[in-house]
XYZ file of C-alpha atoms in Angstrom:
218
model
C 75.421 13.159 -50.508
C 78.446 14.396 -49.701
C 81.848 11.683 -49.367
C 84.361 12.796 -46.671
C 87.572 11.984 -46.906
C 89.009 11.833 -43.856
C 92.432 10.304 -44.368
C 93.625 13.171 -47.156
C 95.372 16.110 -46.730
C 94.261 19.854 -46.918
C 96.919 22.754 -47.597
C 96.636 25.120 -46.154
C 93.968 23.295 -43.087
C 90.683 25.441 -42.625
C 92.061 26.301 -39.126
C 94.736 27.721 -40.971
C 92.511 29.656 -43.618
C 90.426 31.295 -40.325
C 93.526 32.702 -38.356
C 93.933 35.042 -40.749
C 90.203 35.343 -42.182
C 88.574 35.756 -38.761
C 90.385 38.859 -37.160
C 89.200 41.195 -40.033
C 85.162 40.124 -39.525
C 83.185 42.585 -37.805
C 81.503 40.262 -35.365
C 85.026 38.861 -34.119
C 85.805 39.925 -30.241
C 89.386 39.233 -30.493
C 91.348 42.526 -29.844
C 94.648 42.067 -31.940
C 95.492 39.051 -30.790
C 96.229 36.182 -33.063
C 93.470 33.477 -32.815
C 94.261 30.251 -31.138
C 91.758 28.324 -32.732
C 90.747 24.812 -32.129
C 87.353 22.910 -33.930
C 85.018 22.180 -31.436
C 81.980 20.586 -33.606
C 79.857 21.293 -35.962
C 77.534 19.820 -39.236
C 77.232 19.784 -42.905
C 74.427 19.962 -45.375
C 74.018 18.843 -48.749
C 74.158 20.359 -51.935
C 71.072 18.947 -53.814
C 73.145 19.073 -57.020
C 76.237 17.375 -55.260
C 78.661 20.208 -56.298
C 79.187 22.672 -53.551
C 80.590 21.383 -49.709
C 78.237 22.699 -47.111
C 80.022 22.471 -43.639
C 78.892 24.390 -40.299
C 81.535 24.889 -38.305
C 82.459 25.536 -34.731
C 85.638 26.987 -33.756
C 86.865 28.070 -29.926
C 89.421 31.190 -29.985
C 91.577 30.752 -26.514
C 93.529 33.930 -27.134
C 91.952 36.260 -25.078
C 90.497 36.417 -21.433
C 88.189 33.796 -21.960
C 87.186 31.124 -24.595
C 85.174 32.012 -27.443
C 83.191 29.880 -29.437
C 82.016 30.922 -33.610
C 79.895 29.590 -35.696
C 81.892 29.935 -39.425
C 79.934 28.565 -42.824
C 82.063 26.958 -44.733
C 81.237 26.979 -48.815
C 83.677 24.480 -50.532
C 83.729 24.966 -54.305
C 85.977 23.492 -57.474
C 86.213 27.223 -59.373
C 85.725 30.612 -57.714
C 82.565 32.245 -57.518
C 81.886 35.182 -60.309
C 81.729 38.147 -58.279
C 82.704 36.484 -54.667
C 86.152 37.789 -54.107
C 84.476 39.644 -50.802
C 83.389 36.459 -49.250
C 86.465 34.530 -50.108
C 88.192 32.750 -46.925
C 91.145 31.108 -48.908
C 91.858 28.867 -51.305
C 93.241 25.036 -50.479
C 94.867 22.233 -51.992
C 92.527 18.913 -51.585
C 94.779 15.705 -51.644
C 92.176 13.674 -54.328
C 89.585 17.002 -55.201
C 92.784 19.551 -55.985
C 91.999 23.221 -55.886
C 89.302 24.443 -53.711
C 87.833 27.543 -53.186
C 86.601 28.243 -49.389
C 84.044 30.932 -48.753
C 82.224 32.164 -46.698
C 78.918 30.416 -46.939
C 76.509 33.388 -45.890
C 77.349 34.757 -48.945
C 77.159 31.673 -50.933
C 73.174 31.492 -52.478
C 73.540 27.447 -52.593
C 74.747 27.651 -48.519
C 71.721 29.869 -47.798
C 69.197 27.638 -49.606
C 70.149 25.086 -47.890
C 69.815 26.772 -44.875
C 66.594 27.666 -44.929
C 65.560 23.978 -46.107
C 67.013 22.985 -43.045
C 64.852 25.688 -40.984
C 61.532 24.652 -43.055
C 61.981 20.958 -42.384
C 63.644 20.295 -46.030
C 66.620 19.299 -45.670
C 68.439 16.427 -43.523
C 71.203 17.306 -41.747
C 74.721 15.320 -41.690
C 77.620 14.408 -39.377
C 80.417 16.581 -39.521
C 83.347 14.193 -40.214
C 80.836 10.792 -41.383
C 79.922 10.115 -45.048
C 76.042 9.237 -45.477
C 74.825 9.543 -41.642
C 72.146 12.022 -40.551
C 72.964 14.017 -37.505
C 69.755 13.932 -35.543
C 71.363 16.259 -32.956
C 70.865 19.283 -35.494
C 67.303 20.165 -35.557
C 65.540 22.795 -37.537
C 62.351 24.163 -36.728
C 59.851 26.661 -38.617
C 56.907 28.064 -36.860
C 54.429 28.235 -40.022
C 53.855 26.540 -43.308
C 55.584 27.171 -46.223
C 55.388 26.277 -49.810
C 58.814 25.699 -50.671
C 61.883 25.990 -50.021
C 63.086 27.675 -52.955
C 64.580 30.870 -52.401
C 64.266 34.151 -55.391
C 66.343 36.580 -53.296
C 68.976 36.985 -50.137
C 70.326 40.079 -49.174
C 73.488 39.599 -46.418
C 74.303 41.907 -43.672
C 77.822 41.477 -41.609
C 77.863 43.090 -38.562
C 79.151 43.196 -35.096
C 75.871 41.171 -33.851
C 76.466 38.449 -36.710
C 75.282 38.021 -39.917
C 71.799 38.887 -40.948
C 70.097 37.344 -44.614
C 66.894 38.714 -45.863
C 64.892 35.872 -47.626
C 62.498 36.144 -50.223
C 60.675 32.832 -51.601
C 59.977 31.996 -54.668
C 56.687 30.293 -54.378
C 54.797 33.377 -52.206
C 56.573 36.094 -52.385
C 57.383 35.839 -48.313
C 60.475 37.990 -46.786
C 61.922 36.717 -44.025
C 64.715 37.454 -41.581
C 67.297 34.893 -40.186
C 69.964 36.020 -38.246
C 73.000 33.774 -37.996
C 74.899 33.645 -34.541
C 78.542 33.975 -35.146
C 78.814 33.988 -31.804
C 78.198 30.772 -30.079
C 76.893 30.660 -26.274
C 76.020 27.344 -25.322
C 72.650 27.042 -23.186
C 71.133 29.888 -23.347
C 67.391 29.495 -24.871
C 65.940 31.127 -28.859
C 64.891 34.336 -28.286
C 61.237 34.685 -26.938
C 58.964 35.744 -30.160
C 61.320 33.763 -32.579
C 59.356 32.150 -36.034
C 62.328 29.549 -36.432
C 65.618 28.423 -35.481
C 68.553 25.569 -35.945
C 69.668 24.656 -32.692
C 72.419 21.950 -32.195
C 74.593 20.528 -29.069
C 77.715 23.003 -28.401
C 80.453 22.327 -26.009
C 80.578 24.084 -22.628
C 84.070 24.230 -20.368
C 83.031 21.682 -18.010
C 83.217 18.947 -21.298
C 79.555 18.533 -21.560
C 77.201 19.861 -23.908
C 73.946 21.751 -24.221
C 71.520 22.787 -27.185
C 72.535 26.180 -28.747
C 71.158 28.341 -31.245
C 72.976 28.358 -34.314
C 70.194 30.447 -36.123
C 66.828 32.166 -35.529
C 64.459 33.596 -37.799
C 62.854 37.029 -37.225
């Protein structure tokens, strides 16, 4: 599992890294405005082979008319990916891990298998900012069996709906479609006719919270 350390420092901070990483995504609604970005929740996942950070992160952009809340996927690795410059947030200085690389974790293949663990019942998720402590609030849910969760293919889509992966597993063959929502709107209920989805709490202005869908499969 994954050890956070809260007390270190992080140059430059992830809130940093997304001012300037967010404006150029397709799905952002900001209209050349500089995002005034402040973390509003979130969870992380495990890497099975304890080398890659997993986080799930919720951001709120105040800079235009109204709020808006985004879901980002946070990859955290100790050397760059071969072939990843394209999903590359930034890179940050760790105060006890050094160098890290941030990406973005929809185009990570150890983000999106654990993912889709998490969908198919697989994988456990964890408190955002608490070493070793399952966050029962997170809840993934898939409609059928499966045999695995092992993953032989993802294909990933950016566009100005969010971010769209095209599964294949390993153990059948299967294809599915799960669409991540970049764009967070607290309350409002999966999509009628949906196979699966991750739904968590999400903040709403008032300072309470409601169950939101993070992800749905097609």
């Amino acid at each position: 599992m994954a050890v956070i350390h809260n007390t270190t420092t992080l140059t430059p901070t992830k809130l940093e890294l997304l001012a300037s990483w967010l404006p150029d995504q397709p799905w952002y609604l900001g209209k050349g405005e500089q995002p005034e970005l402040a973390r509003t929740g979130g969870f992380r996942l495990d890497d099975p082979e304890g080398e890659v950070g997993i986080e799930f992160m919720t951001v709120t952009d105040a800079s235009g008319d109204q709020p808006v809340m985004y879901q980002v996927l946070f990859s955290y690795r100790g050397a760059p990916i071969v072939g990843g410059d394209e999903a590359l947030i930034g890179t940050t200085e760790h105060g006890v891990l050094g160098q890290r690389w941030v990406y973005d974790g929809a185009h990570d293949p150890v983000v999106v298998a654990q993912l889709f663990a998490l969908i198919v019942g697989e994988a456990e998720p964890q408190m955002q900012s608490t070493s070793y402590t399952p966050d029962p609030s997170v809840t993934g849910w898939f409609a059928e069996t499966v045999a695995g969760a092992a993953l032989a293919s993802t294909t990933v889509t950016d566009d100005p709906d969010g971010t769209d992966l095209l599964v294949e597993t390993a153990e059948d063959g299967r294809r599915l479609a799960i669409h991540i929502n970049r764009v967070l709107q607290p309350g409002r209920p999966a999509e009628a006719g949906a196979r699966g989805h991750v739904t968590a709490d999400a903040p709403l202005p008032d300072g309470t919270e409601a169950r939101t869908v993070f992800a749905l499969v097609h």
